[in-house]
Short mmCIF file of C-alpha atoms and ligand atoms in Angstrom, two decimals:
data_model
loop_
_atom_site.label_atom_id
_atom_site.label_comp_id
_atom_site.label_asym_id
_atom_site.label_seq_id
_atom_site.Cartn_x
_atom_site.Cartn_y
_atom_site.Cartn_z
CA UNK A 1398 -16.59 -12.13 5.84
CA UNK A 1399 -20.02 -12.06 7.36
CA UNK A 1400 -18.53 -12.33 10.80
CA UNK A 1401 -16.01 -9.61 10.10
CA UNK A 1402 -18.77 -7.42 8.79
CA UNK A 1403 -20.64 -7.73 12.07
CA UNK A 1404 -17.51 -6.57 13.87
CA UNK A 1405 -17.17 -3.65 11.53
CA UNK A 1406 -20.71 -2.38 11.85
CA UNK A 1407 -20.46 -2.67 15.62
CA UNK A 1408 -17.09 -1.09 16.17
CA UNK A 1409 -16.65 1.25 13.24
CA UNK A 1410 -14.70 0.65 10.08
CA UNK A 1411 -11.20 -0.71 10.00
CA UNK A 1412 -8.62 1.95 9.36
CA UNK A 1413 -10.49 4.40 11.55
CA UNK A 1414 -12.77 5.64 8.78
CA UNK A 1415 -16.33 6.54 9.68
CA UNK A 1416 -19.50 5.32 8.07
CA UNK A 1417 -19.57 7.23 4.81
CA UNK A 1418 -22.04 10.06 4.21
CA UNK A 1419 -23.47 8.59 1.03
CA UNK A 1420 -26.21 6.00 1.58
CA UNK A 1421 -24.60 3.67 -0.97
CA UNK A 1422 -21.36 3.80 1.03
CA UNK A 1423 -19.32 4.96 -1.97
CA UNK A 1424 -16.39 7.31 -1.48
CA UNK A 1425 -13.87 8.90 -3.81
CA UNK A 1426 -11.01 6.59 -4.65
CA UNK A 1427 -8.66 9.44 -3.74
CA UNK A 1428 -6.05 8.19 -6.18
CA UNK A 1429 -3.77 11.20 -5.58
CA UNK A 1430 -3.53 10.31 -1.91
CA UNK A 1431 -1.78 6.99 -2.46
CA UNK A 1432 1.77 7.23 -1.15
CA UNK A 1433 4.89 5.82 -2.85
CA UNK A 1434 4.72 3.05 -0.23
CA UNK A 1435 1.15 2.19 -1.30
CA UNK A 1436 2.19 1.90 -4.95
CA UNK A 1437 5.23 -0.15 -3.89
CA UNK A 1438 3.01 -2.63 -2.04
CA UNK A 1439 0.84 -2.95 -5.15
CA UNK A 1440 3.96 -3.59 -7.25
CA UNK A 1441 5.26 -6.29 -4.93
CA UNK A 1442 1.91 -8.09 -4.94
CA UNK A 1443 1.33 -7.56 -8.65
CA UNK A 1444 4.71 -8.97 -9.64
CA UNK A 1445 4.44 -11.94 -7.31
CA UNK A 1446 1.01 -12.93 -8.62
CA UNK A 1447 1.90 -12.26 -12.25
CA UNK A 1448 4.67 -14.87 -12.01
CA UNK A 1449 2.41 -17.44 -10.35
CA UNK A 1450 -0.73 -17.16 -12.45
CA UNK A 1451 0.35 -18.32 -15.94
CA UNK A 1452 -0.57 -22.01 -16.08
CA UNK A 1453 -2.66 -21.68 -12.90
CA UNK A 1454 -5.31 -19.03 -13.65
CA UNK A 1455 -7.86 -19.77 -16.36
CA UNK A 1456 -7.48 -18.28 -19.84
CA UNK A 1457 -10.37 -15.87 -19.24
CA UNK A 1458 -8.59 -14.40 -16.22
CA UNK A 1459 -5.33 -13.94 -18.09
CA UNK A 1460 -7.07 -12.40 -21.10
CA UNK A 1461 -9.15 -10.09 -18.91
CA UNK A 1462 -6.02 -8.84 -17.19
CA UNK A 1463 -4.29 -8.20 -20.53
CA UNK A 1464 -7.17 -6.06 -21.75
CA UNK A 1465 -7.36 -3.85 -18.64
CA UNK A 1466 -5.33 -0.77 -17.73
CA UNK A 1467 -3.66 -2.65 -14.88
CA UNK A 1468 0.12 -2.80 -14.49
CA UNK A 1469 2.82 -3.20 -11.87
CA UNK A 1470 3.83 0.42 -11.34
CA UNK A 1471 0.71 2.05 -9.94
CA UNK A 1472 -2.49 1.21 -8.14
CA UNK A 1473 -5.07 1.33 -10.94
CA UNK A 1474 -7.38 4.27 -11.32
CA UNK A 1475 -11.03 3.20 -10.94
CA UNK A 1476 -12.28 5.65 -13.58
CA UNK A 1477 -9.93 4.20 -16.17
CA UNK A 1478 -10.87 0.65 -15.19
CA UNK A 1479 -14.55 1.52 -15.43
CA UNK A 1480 -14.11 2.99 -18.90
CA UNK A 1481 -12.62 -0.26 -20.21
CA UNK A 1482 -15.06 -2.47 -18.30
CA UNK A 1483 -18.06 -0.43 -19.39
CA UNK A 1484 -17.19 -0.95 -23.06
CA UNK A 1485 -16.62 -4.63 -22.51
CA UNK A 1486 -19.37 -5.85 -20.15
CA UNK A 1487 -21.12 -2.73 -18.84
CA UNK A 1488 -19.59 -2.89 -15.37
CA UNK A 1489 -18.09 -0.08 -13.28
CA UNK A 1490 -15.82 -0.01 -10.23
CA UNK A 1491 -16.87 2.17 -7.30
CA UNK A 1492 -14.71 2.89 -4.26
CA UNK A 1493 -15.84 1.86 -0.76
CA UNK A 1494 -13.96 2.06 2.56
CA UNK A 1495 -13.98 -1.73 3.11
CA UNK A 1496 -16.73 -4.26 3.74
CA UNK A 1497 -20.18 -2.76 3.32
CA UNK A 1498 -23.51 -4.10 4.62
CA UNK A 1499 -24.97 -6.97 2.62
CA UNK A 1500 -27.89 -5.07 1.14
CA UNK A 1501 -25.63 -2.22 0.03
CA UNK A 1502 -23.25 -4.74 -1.54
CA UNK A 1503 -26.07 -6.52 -3.40
CA UNK A 1504 -27.62 -3.27 -4.60
CA UNK A 1505 -24.31 -2.33 -6.24
CA UNK A 1506 -23.84 -5.72 -7.88
CA UNK A 1507 -27.43 -5.81 -9.13
CA UNK A 1508 -26.61 -2.56 -10.96
CA UNK A 1509 -23.30 -3.79 -12.35
CA UNK A 1510 -21.19 -1.70 -9.99
CA UNK A 1511 -18.41 -3.59 -8.26
CA UNK A 1512 -17.49 -2.07 -4.87
CA UNK A 1513 -13.74 -2.07 -4.34
CA UNK A 1514 -11.86 -1.14 -1.21
CA UNK A 1515 -9.78 1.95 -2.00
CA UNK A 1516 -7.08 1.27 0.59
CA UNK A 1517 -4.13 -1.08 0.24
CA UNK A 1518 -2.65 -3.39 2.87
CA UNK A 1519 0.51 -2.43 4.73
CA UNK A 1520 3.91 -3.89 3.80
CA UNK A 1521 3.75 -5.89 7.04
CA UNK A 1522 0.50 -7.66 6.06
CA UNK A 1523 1.25 -8.74 2.50
CA UNK A 1524 -0.18 -12.22 2.98
CA UNK A 1525 -3.05 -11.69 5.32
CA UNK A 1526 -5.70 -9.07 5.80
CA UNK A 1527 -9.21 -9.14 7.13
CA UNK A 1528 -10.96 -6.83 4.72
CA UNK A 1529 -10.89 -6.80 0.95
CA UNK A 1530 -8.41 -4.13 -0.19
CA UNK A 1531 -7.74 -2.71 -3.64
CA UNK A 1532 -5.38 -5.55 -4.49
CA UNK A 1533 -7.91 -8.28 -3.75
CA UNK A 1534 -10.81 -6.42 -5.33
CA UNK A 1535 -9.08 -5.11 -8.45
CA UNK A 1536 -6.43 -7.71 -9.21
CA UNK A 1537 -8.62 -10.62 -8.07
CA UNK A 1538 -12.10 -9.66 -9.27
CA UNK A 1539 -11.87 -7.18 -12.11
CA UNK A 1540 -10.23 -9.44 -14.76
CA UNK A 1541 -13.13 -11.89 -14.49
CA UNK A 1542 -15.65 -9.03 -14.78
CA UNK A 1543 -14.35 -8.62 -18.35
CA UNK A 1544 -15.94 -12.01 -19.08
CA UNK A 1545 -19.60 -11.79 -20.15
CA UNK A 1546 -20.66 -14.94 -18.27
CA UNK A 1547 -19.14 -13.85 -14.97
CA UNK A 1548 -20.44 -10.33 -15.56
CA UNK A 1549 -24.04 -11.61 -15.76
CA UNK A 1550 -23.56 -14.13 -12.98
CA UNK A 1551 -22.34 -11.57 -10.43
CA UNK A 1552 -25.18 -9.22 -11.31
CA UNK A 1553 -27.60 -12.13 -10.76
CA UNK A 1554 -25.98 -12.78 -7.40
CA UNK A 1555 -26.72 -9.18 -6.40
CA UNK A 1556 -30.37 -9.57 -7.40
CA UNK A 1557 -30.59 -12.98 -5.76
CA UNK A 1558 -28.93 -11.66 -2.61
CA UNK A 1559 -31.69 -9.17 -1.97
CA UNK A 1560 -34.28 -11.95 -2.38
CA UNK A 1561 -32.31 -14.48 -0.29
CA UNK A 1562 -32.08 -11.99 2.54
CA UNK A 1563 -35.83 -11.52 2.60
CA UNK A 1564 -36.26 -15.31 2.68
CA UNK A 1565 -33.70 -15.74 5.47
CA UNK A 1566 -31.51 -17.74 3.10
CA UNK A 1567 -28.55 -15.43 2.75
CA UNK A 1568 -26.16 -17.85 4.41
CA UNK A 1569 -26.94 -20.48 1.77
CA UNK A 1570 -26.53 -18.09 -1.13
CA UNK A 1571 -23.33 -16.59 0.28
CA UNK A 1572 -21.81 -20.07 0.11
CA UNK A 1573 -22.45 -20.16 -3.63
CA UNK A 1574 -20.64 -16.84 -4.05
CA UNK A 1575 -17.83 -18.05 -1.85
CA UNK A 1576 -17.23 -21.32 -3.69
CA UNK A 1577 -17.54 -19.75 -7.15
CA UNK A 1578 -16.62 -16.06 -7.37
CA UNK A 1579 -14.11 -16.22 -4.52
CA UNK A 1580 -12.70 -19.76 -4.55
CA UNK A 1581 -13.81 -21.36 -7.79
CA UNK A 1582 -11.75 -23.69 -9.97
CA UNK A 1583 -12.57 -24.62 -13.56
CA UNK A 1584 -11.49 -27.47 -15.83
CA UNK A 1585 -9.51 -26.44 -18.85
CA UNK A 1586 -8.11 -28.62 -21.66
CA UNK A 1587 -4.70 -28.51 -19.96
CA UNK A 1588 -5.80 -29.01 -16.35
CA UNK A 1589 -7.52 -27.38 -13.38
CA UNK A 1590 -7.40 -23.61 -13.35
CA UNK A 1591 -8.28 -20.78 -10.96
CA UNK A 1592 -11.08 -18.31 -11.59
CA UNK A 1593 -11.90 -17.33 -7.98
CA UNK A 1594 -10.63 -13.95 -6.81
CA UNK A 1595 -9.77 -15.11 -3.29
CA UNK A 1596 -7.32 -17.57 -4.79
CA UNK A 1597 -6.05 -15.38 -7.63
CA UNK A 1598 -5.12 -12.58 -5.21
CA UNK A 1599 -3.26 -14.88 -2.77
CA UNK A 1600 0.23 -16.21 -3.52
CA UNK A 1601 0.04 -19.09 -1.07
CA UNK A 1602 -3.49 -20.17 -1.94
CA UNK A 1603 -2.71 -20.02 -5.68
CA UNK A 1604 -0.26 -22.86 -5.18
CA UNK A 1605 -2.34 -24.67 -2.57
CA UNK A 1606 -5.58 -24.68 -4.56
CA UNK A 1607 -4.06 -26.01 -7.77
CA UNK A 1608 -1.12 -28.16 -6.69
CA UNK A 1609 -1.32 -29.23 -3.06
CA UNK A 1610 -2.45 -32.83 -2.38
CA UNK A 1611 -4.30 -31.74 0.75
CA UNK A 1612 -7.63 -30.17 -0.39
CA UNK A 1613 -10.55 -31.97 -2.01
CA UNK A 1614 -11.53 -30.87 -5.48
CA UNK A 1615 -15.12 -31.78 -6.20
CA UNK A 1616 -17.39 -31.20 -9.18
CA UNK A 1617 -19.62 -28.17 -8.63
CA UNK A 1618 -23.19 -28.95 -7.63
CA UNK A 1619 -25.43 -26.05 -6.63
CA UNK A 1620 -27.41 -27.75 -3.88
CA UNK A 1621 -24.32 -29.45 -2.45
CA UNK A 1622 -22.50 -26.10 -2.30
CA UNK A 1623 -25.43 -24.34 -0.63
CA UNK A 1624 -25.20 -26.89 2.17
CA UNK A 1625 -21.44 -26.58 2.68
CA UNK A 1626 -19.81 -24.43 5.35
CA UNK A 1627 -16.62 -22.62 4.45
CA UNK A 1628 -13.48 -21.33 6.14
CA UNK A 1629 -12.92 -17.61 6.23
CA UNK A 1630 -9.58 -17.64 8.05
CA UNK A 1631 -7.53 -20.26 6.21
CA UNK A 1632 -7.14 -22.13 2.93
CA UNK A 1633 -10.28 -23.97 1.84
CA UNK A 1634 -10.50 -27.68 2.63
CA UNK A 1635 -12.54 -28.27 -0.51
CA UNK A 1636 -12.73 -26.48 -3.84
CA UNK A 1637 -15.61 -26.89 -6.27
CA UNK A 1638 -14.77 -27.35 -9.91
CA UNK A 1639 -16.80 -26.22 -12.93
CA UNK A 1640 -16.58 -28.14 -16.20
CA UNK A 1641 -16.86 -24.85 -17.98
CA UNK A 1642 -17.36 -21.21 -16.95
CA UNK A 1643 -20.49 -21.25 -19.10
CA UNK A 1644 -22.06 -23.51 -16.46
CA UNK A 1645 -22.54 -20.33 -14.41
CA UNK A 1646 -24.77 -18.96 -17.13
CA UNK A 1647 -27.71 -21.12 -16.09
CA UNK A 1648 -27.21 -20.16 -12.44
CA UNK A 1649 -27.86 -16.58 -13.48
CA UNK A 1650 -31.39 -17.64 -14.45
CA UNK A 1651 -32.34 -20.32 -11.94
CA UNK A 1652 -35.02 -19.41 -9.41
CA UNK A 1653 -33.46 -20.50 -6.16
CA UNK A 1654 -36.67 -20.33 -4.08
CA UNK A 1655 -37.69 -24.00 -4.47
CA UNK A 1656 -34.10 -24.99 -3.80
CA UNK A 1657 -33.95 -22.95 -0.60
CA UNK A 1658 -36.87 -24.91 0.81
CA UNK A 1659 -35.11 -28.22 0.27
CA UNK A 1660 -31.76 -26.93 1.49
CA UNK A 1661 -33.26 -25.35 4.59
CA UNK A 1662 -34.73 -28.72 5.57
CA UNK A 1663 -31.47 -30.59 4.97
CA UNK A 1664 -28.34 -30.81 7.11
CA UNK A 1665 -25.16 -28.83 6.45
CA UNK A 1666 -21.81 -30.31 5.46
CA UNK A 1667 -18.44 -29.47 6.95
CA UNK A 1668 -15.82 -27.89 4.70
CA UNK A 1669 -13.77 -31.09 4.43
CA UNK A 1670 -16.60 -33.59 3.87
CA UNK A 1671 -16.55 -35.79 0.79
CA UNK A 1672 -19.91 -37.40 0.02
CA UNK A 1673 -20.69 -40.65 -1.81
CA UNK A 1674 -22.64 -38.58 -4.32
CA UNK A 1675 -19.73 -36.22 -5.03
CA UNK A 1676 -18.06 -36.17 -8.40
CA UNK A 1677 -14.54 -36.25 -6.99
CA UNK A 1678 -11.85 -34.69 -9.15
CA UNK A 1679 -9.09 -35.15 -6.58
CA UNK A 1680 -9.65 -36.60 -3.15
CA UNK A 1681 -7.51 -34.61 -0.72
CA UNK A 1682 -5.17 -36.08 1.87
CA UNK A 1683 -6.49 -33.51 4.35
CA UNK A 1684 -2.97 -33.24 5.66
CA UNK A 1685 -2.74 -29.44 5.84
CA UNK A 1686 -5.85 -28.93 7.97
CA UNK A 1687 -5.20 -32.06 10.09
CA UNK A 1688 -1.83 -30.60 11.01
CA UNK A 1689 -3.44 -27.25 11.79
CA UNK A 1690 -5.98 -28.90 14.08
CA UNK A 1691 -3.42 -30.97 15.95
CA UNK A 1692 -1.33 -27.85 16.54
CA UNK A 1693 -4.36 -26.01 17.88
CA UNK A 1694 -5.22 -28.91 20.18
CA UNK A 1695 -1.75 -28.92 21.70
CA UNK A 1696 -0.35 -25.42 21.32
CA UNK A 1697 2.86 -26.32 23.11
CA UNK A 1698 3.28 -28.87 20.44
CA UNK A 1699 5.16 -32.06 19.93
N1 HBI B 2946 -18.52 -5.71 0.98
N2 HBI B 2946 -16.89 -4.44 -0.01
C1 HBI B 2946 -17.47 -5.63 0.18
N3 HBI B 2946 -16.97 -6.73 -0.45
C2 HBI B 2946 -17.53 -7.95 -0.30
O1 HBI B 2946 -17.06 -8.94 -0.89
C3 HBI B 2946 -18.64 -8.07 0.55
C4 HBI B 2946 -19.14 -6.90 1.17
N4 HBI B 2946 -20.20 -6.99 1.98
C5 HBI B 2946 -20.89 -8.26 2.20
C6 HBI B 2946 -20.25 -9.40 1.52
N5 HBI B 2946 -19.23 -9.27 0.76
C7 HBI B 2946 -20.72 -10.81 1.67
O2 HBI B 2946 -20.75 -11.14 3.01
C8 HBI B 2946 -22.00 -11.07 0.91
O3 HBI B 2946 -21.64 -11.63 -0.33
C9 HBI B 2946 -22.91 -12.02 1.63
FE1 FE B 2947 -13.74 -10.80 -2.97
#
């Protein structure tokens, strides 16, 4: 997303929108402007994910969804979402035109405002889009914001983001967000479950992350994750697994500064690396990405 963001600030926002007038980049959701086609896209995505998530998403995700004014028939209204969220964990949803600059993003999170894209993908791009739209942001992120631990953790990420940027350590911290908030898995009594929004809002990655033999699933370790590159354009090669969502609670209080010094001096890991020190939950076959790489190496294929 960082790379995409650079593109966006250079060339103007996707969808032809201009840089918004307000310094915090918020815009009106413009709920009345959604077309029947927009609501239909939401419905298609909503129904597909709702069938896939029972038994794959964690209990907190499912419960959060149940307690929110989110349903299949309409794109949710941010004011109504905010009313429910505010009572539950003190969060609000604000509309933005797409990716916003890092410091704007962090400033919102630090104040318990979650920026959500107000647009929805086209029917021709159901499975892939470059910028977070209302389906990813609302369906993927908002249910977990109903959980007090995640609510505090994401606020702490906003506060930490501003500090990390000053220290030149944003890349390291962004990896923590990526491998938790976006692509995190958690152990539950009945098996591995999804809590990351990037997985929960993607039909194909929902199956891949939980069931496919290809990716590695490794116990979450903060320093290890800070040193690990990630893929922005494909399924992850490794997922990091929490024993319990409450493990994020301590991350909301850790001072990362001493850690940054160590991590900055150490080497990075590739997305598919498995280390001798890893607590391996499932060791992946690597088949999916190996196949991808061999196809890229010989595009005319065998
Ligand atoms: N903007 N709207 C939006 N959503 C994001 O997830 C987002 C962003 N700007 C920056 C960003 N994410 C990340 O690159 C930071 O977490 C580093
Ligand atoms: Fe996201």
